[in-house]
Amino acid sequence: MLKLGRRLFASIFLSVMAVSLLSLLPALMEQGAKREDVPAFRSGSAMTLTESNLVDVLSKRPSSLQLKRVEWGEGTLTLFVSSPQEKEPLHRALVTLLRYLLVDTSNVDRLTLEVHGLSENFSVKAKRGDLVRDPGMKRANDENASLYLQKMFQVTNLGEG
């Protein structure tokens, strides 16, 4: 009887240890995953943009973009940006900024970027609804940034720089 009790205890102990180790597997896999992916379910909620955290949020933008002026109110964010970069790196930085502000925040519904670059001046108008075609902007990594901006958002030329 004592032998049966020990075997039962050992099997229960091993089962609990196996389940505990398996529960750690998703956390270990997440550490090795690319940080560009946006999880379908995440433990936290999206960031809420307010006047009090506007500077902190925008300080996480791509450093190659220089903000000249910012306007915020009622779900609409307008950024006046300049950049000394060439066309493709500039567009890639804008895609990164758009993803950050439209995907990772909960209350930016409309975003206007007025861009003054080395080779061109243009504006990009984006709405949260534009992301229906590419939720999480996952295709942005696989496509040319200039074409992605034109396909997904309203891009208007403001004249040559």
PDB file of N, CA and C in Angstrom, residues 64-110:
ATOM      1  N   SER A  64      15.008  60.201 -37.129  1.00  0.00           N
ATOM      2  CA  SER A  64      15.368  60.924 -38.347  1.00  0.00           C
ATOM      3  C   SER A  64      14.323  61.966 -38.729  1.00  0.00           C
ATOM      4  N   LEU A  65      13.155  61.911 -38.109  1.00  0.00           N
ATOM      5  CA  LEU A  65      12.094  62.878 -38.387  1.00  0.00           C
ATOM      6  C   LEU A  65      12.157  64.002 -37.364  1.00  0.00           C
ATOM      7  N   GLN A  66      12.190  65.229 -37.852  1.00  0.00           N
ATOM      8  CA  GLN A  66      12.237  66.384 -36.965  1.00  0.00           C
ATOM      9  C   GLN A  66      10.860  67.033 -36.928  1.00  0.00           C
ATOM     10  N   LEU A  67      10.250  67.062 -35.753  1.00  0.00           N
ATOM     11  CA  LEU A  67       8.935  67.678 -35.606  1.00  0.00           C
ATOM     12  C   LEU A  67       9.080  69.187 -35.531  1.00  0.00           C
ATOM     13  N   LYS A  68       8.308  69.892 -36.340  1.00  0.00           N
ATOM     14  CA  LYS A  68       8.323  71.346 -36.329  1.00  0.00           C
ATOM     15  C   LYS A  68       7.124  71.900 -35.560  1.00  0.00           C
ATOM     16  N   ARG A  69       5.996  71.208 -35.672  1.00  0.00           N
ATOM     17  CA  ARG A  69       4.790  71.647 -34.970  1.00  0.00           C
ATOM     18  C   ARG A  69       3.858  70.453 -34.814  1.00  0.00           C
ATOM     19  N   VAL A  70       3.088  70.445 -33.722  1.00  0.00           N
ATOM     20  CA  VAL A  70       2.147  69.371 -33.434  1.00  0.00           C
ATOM     21  C   VAL A  70       0.823  69.988 -33.023  1.00  0.00           C
ATOM     22  N   GLU A  71      -0.262  69.455 -33.561  1.00  0.00           N
ATOM     23  CA  GLU A  71      -1.606  69.880 -33.159  1.00  0.00           C
ATOM     24  C   GLU A  71      -2.387  68.636 -32.776  1.00  0.00           C
ATOM     25  N   TRP A  72      -3.059  68.668 -31.626  1.00  0.00           N
ATOM     26  CA  TRP A  72      -3.800  67.512 -31.127  1.00  0.00           C
ATOM     27  C   TRP A  72      -5.142  67.950 -30.595  1.00  0.00           C
ATOM     28  N   GLY A  73      -6.196  67.234 -30.973  1.00  0.00           N
ATOM     29  CA  GLY A  73      -7.511  67.514 -30.420  1.00  0.00           C
ATOM     30  C   GLY A  73      -8.565  66.594 -30.984  1.00  0.00           C
ATOM     31  N   GLU A  74      -9.395  66.063 -30.118  1.00  0.00           N
ATOM     32  CA  GLU A  74     -10.557  65.242 -30.480  1.00  0.00           C
ATOM     33  C   GLU A  74     -10.235  64.133 -31.475  1.00  0.00           C
ATOM     34  N   GLY A  75      -9.194  63.389 -31.213  1.00  0.00           N
ATOM     35  CA  GLY A  75      -8.857  62.236 -32.043  1.00  0.00           C
ATOM     36  C   GLY A  75      -8.098  62.553 -33.305  1.00  0.00           C
ATOM     37  N   THR A  76      -7.770  63.835 -33.518  1.00  0.00           N
ATOM     38  CA  THR A  76      -7.044  64.233 -34.713  1.00  0.00           C
ATOM     39  C   THR A  76      -5.661  64.743 -34.328  1.00  0.00           C
ATOM     40  N   LEU A  77      -4.651  64.161 -34.948  1.00  0.00           N
ATOM     41  CA  LEU A  77      -3.270  64.547 -34.692  1.00  0.00           C
ATOM     42  C   LEU A  77      -2.682  65.051 -36.003  1.00  0.00           C
ATOM     43  N   THR A  78      -2.099  66.251 -35.968  1.00  0.00           N
ATOM     44  CA  THR A  78      -1.437  66.822 -37.137  1.00  0.00           C
ATOM     45  C   THR A  78       0.012  67.085 -36.782  1.00  0.00           C
ATOM     46  N   LEU A  79       0.903  66.540 -37.591  1.00  0.00           N
ATOM     47  CA  LEU A  79       2.347  66.703 -37.367  1.00  0.00           C
ATOM     48  C   LEU A  79       2.964  67.384 -38.574  1.00  0.00           C
ATOM     49  N   PHE A  80       3.778  68.379 -38.315  1.00  0.00           N
ATOM     50  CA  PHE A  80       4.536  69.048 -39.355  1.00  0.00           C
ATOM     51  C   PHE A  80       5.975  68.570 -39.179  1.00  0.00           C
ATOM     52  N   VAL A  81       6.469  67.866 -40.185  1.00  0.00           N
ATOM     53  CA  VAL A  81       7.722  67.124 -40.081  1.00  0.00           C
ATOM     54  C   VAL A  81       8.696  67.566 -41.156  1.00  0.00           C
ATOM     55  N   SER A  82       9.972  67.602 -40.808  1.00  0.00           N
ATOM     56  CA  SER A  82      11.006  67.782 -41.826  1.00  0.00           C
ATOM     57  C   SER A  82      12.020  66.662 -41.639  1.00  0.00           C
ATOM     58  N   SER A  83      12.711  66.354 -42.733  1.00  0.00           N
ATOM     59  CA  SER A  83      13.695  65.277 -42.668  1.00  0.00           C
ATOM     60  C   SER A  83      14.769  65.502 -43.721  1.00  0.00           C
ATOM     61  N   PRO A  84      16.032  65.335 -43.340  1.00  0.00           N
ATOM     62  CA  PRO A  84      17.123  65.475 -44.301  1.00  0.00           C
ATOM     63  C   PRO A  84      17.392  64.191 -45.093  1.00  0.00           C
ATOM     64  N   GLN A  85      16.493  63.215 -45.003  1.00  0.00           N
ATOM     65  CA  GLN A  85      16.728  61.918 -45.655  1.00  0.00           C
ATOM     66  C   GLN A  85      16.275  61.922 -47.104  1.00  0.00           C
ATOM     67  N   GLU A  86      16.792  60.959 -47.837  1.00  0.00           N
ATOM     68  CA  GLU A  86      16.330  60.721 -49.198  1.00  0.00           C
ATOM     69  C   GLU A  86      14.928  60.114 -49.151  1.00  0.00           C
ATOM     70  N   LYS A  87      14.334  59.955 -50.308  1.00  0.00           N
ATOM     71  CA  LYS A  87      12.929  59.568 -50.427  1.00  0.00           C
ATOM     72  C   LYS A  87      12.577  58.258 -49.713  1.00  0.00           C
ATOM     73  N   GLU A  88      13.230  57.153 -50.044  1.00  0.00           N
ATOM     74  CA  GLU A  88      12.834  55.852 -49.485  1.00  0.00           C
ATOM     75  C   GLU A  88      13.060  55.759 -47.972  1.00  0.00           C
ATOM     76  N   PRO A  89      14.208  56.179 -47.426  1.00  0.00           N
ATOM     77  CA  PRO A  89      14.352  56.145 -45.960  1.00  0.00           C
ATOM     78  C   PRO A  89      13.340  57.054 -45.259  1.00  0.00           C
ATOM     79  N   LEU A  90      13.021  58.182 -45.871  1.00  0.00           N
ATOM     80  CA  LEU A  90      12.011  59.086 -45.304  1.00  0.00           C
ATOM     81  C   LEU A  90      10.655  58.398 -45.265  1.00  0.00           C
ATOM     82  N   HIS A  91      10.271  57.767 -46.357  1.00  0.00           N
ATOM     83  CA  HIS A  91       8.974  57.081 -46.419  1.00  0.00           C
ATOM     84  C   HIS A  91       8.923  55.909 -45.443  1.00  0.00           C
ATOM     85  N   ARG A  92      10.029  55.186 -45.281  1.00  0.00           N
ATOM     86  CA  ARG A  92      10.083  54.069 -44.320  1.00  0.00           C
ATOM     87  C   ARG A  92       9.889  54.605 -42.901  1.00  0.00           C
ATOM     88  N   ALA A  93      10.510  55.738 -42.562  1.00  0.00           N
ATOM     89  CA  ALA A  93      10.337  56.343 -41.240  1.00  0.00           C
ATOM     90  C   ALA A  93       8.893  56.791 -41.032  1.00  0.00           C
ATOM     91  N   LEU A  94       8.250  57.297 -42.082  1.00  0.00           N
ATOM     92  CA  LEU A  94       6.845  57.717 -41.969  1.00  0.00           C
ATOM     93  C   LEU A  94       5.924  56.527 -41.748  1.00  0.00           C
ATOM     94  N   VAL A  95       6.193  55.423 -42.439  1.00  0.00           N
ATOM     95  CA  VAL A  95       5.396  54.209 -42.238  1.00  0.00           C
ATOM     96  C   VAL A  95       5.531  53.736 -40.791  1.00  0.00           C
ATOM     97  N   THR A  96       6.745  53.771 -40.259  1.00  0.00           N
ATOM     98  CA  THR A  96       6.969  53.387 -38.860  1.00  0.00           C
ATOM     99  C   THR A  96       6.187  54.296 -37.918  1.00  0.00           C
ATOM    100  N   LEU A  97       6.208  55.598 -38.185  1.00  0.00           N
ATOM    101  CA  LEU A  97       5.476  56.564 -37.356  1.00  0.00           C
ATOM    102  C   LEU A  97       3.969  56.344 -37.457  1.00  0.00           C
ATOM    103  N   LEU A  98       3.467  56.118 -38.669  1.00  0.00           N
ATOM    104  CA  LEU A  98       2.037  55.858 -38.859  1.00  0.00           C
ATOM    105  C   LEU A  98       1.603  54.609 -38.110  1.00  0.00           C
ATOM    106  N   ARG A  99       2.400  53.549 -38.194  1.00  0.00           N
ATOM    107  CA  ARG A  99       2.083  52.314 -37.480  1.00  0.00           C
ATOM    108  C   ARG A  99       2.017  52.580 -35.975  1.00  0.00           C
ATOM    109  N   TYR A 100       2.996  53.278 -35.481  1.00  0.00           N
ATOM    110  CA  TYR A 100       3.074  53.575 -34.052  1.00  0.00           C
ATOM    111  C   TYR A 100       1.846  54.365 -33.591  1.00  0.00           C
ATOM    112  N   LEU A 101       1.443  55.373 -34.368  1.00  0.00           N
ATOM    113  CA  LEU A 101       0.349  56.242 -33.927  1.00  0.00           C
ATOM    114  C   LEU A 101      -1.045  55.666 -34.201  1.00  0.00           C
ATOM    115  N   LEU A 102      -1.199  54.877 -35.252  1.00  0.00           N
ATOM    116  CA  LEU A 102      -2.529  54.335 -35.567  1.00  0.00           C
ATOM    117  C   LEU A 102      -2.771  52.953 -34.967  1.00  0.00           C
ATOM    118  N   VAL A 103      -1.727  52.138 -34.873  1.00  0.00           N
ATOM    119  CA  VAL A 103      -1.905  50.771 -34.379  1.00  0.00           C
ATOM    120  C   VAL A 103      -1.726  50.703 -32.865  1.00  0.00           C
ATOM    121  N   ASP A 104      -0.715  51.393 -32.351  1.00  0.00           N
ATOM    122  CA  ASP A 104      -0.371  51.267 -30.937  1.00  0.00           C
ATOM    123  C   ASP A 104      -1.083  52.250 -30.018  1.00  0.00           C
ATOM    124  N   THR A 105      -1.891  53.138 -30.569  1.00  0.00           N
ATOM    125  CA  THR A 105      -2.687  54.032 -29.724  1.00  0.00           C
ATOM    126  C   THR A 105      -4.158  53.696 -29.918  1.00  0.00           C
ATOM    127  N   SER A 106      -4.967  54.060 -28.941  1.00  0.00           N
ATOM    128  CA  SER A 106      -6.386  53.716 -29.019  1.00  0.00           C
ATOM    129  C   SER A 106      -7.257  54.878 -29.462  1.00  0.00           C
ATOM    130  N   ASN A 107      -6.761  56.102 -29.423  1.00  0.00           N
ATOM    131  CA  ASN A 107      -7.651  57.234 -29.666  1.00  0.00           C
ATOM    132  C   ASN A 107      -7.191  58.190 -30.756  1.00  0.00           C
ATOM    133  N   VAL A 108      -6.194  57.831 -31.539  1.00  0.00           N
ATOM    134  CA  VAL A 108      -5.834  58.640 -32.704  1.00  0.00           C
ATOM    135  C   VAL A 108      -6.652  58.090 -33.869  1.00  0.00           C
ATOM    136  N   ASP A 109      -7.688  58.856 -34.260  1.00  0.00           N
ATOM    137  CA  ASP A 109      -8.574  58.402 -35.335  1.00  0.00           C
ATOM    138  C   ASP A 109      -8.160  58.949 -36.695  1.00  0.00           C
ATOM    139  N   ARG A 110      -7.632  60.165 -36.703  1.00  0.00           N
ATOM    140  CA  ARG A 110      -7.194  60.808 -37.947  1.00  0.00           C
ATOM    141  C   ARG A 110      -5.801  61.385 -37.721  1.00  0.00           C
TER     142      ARG A 110
END
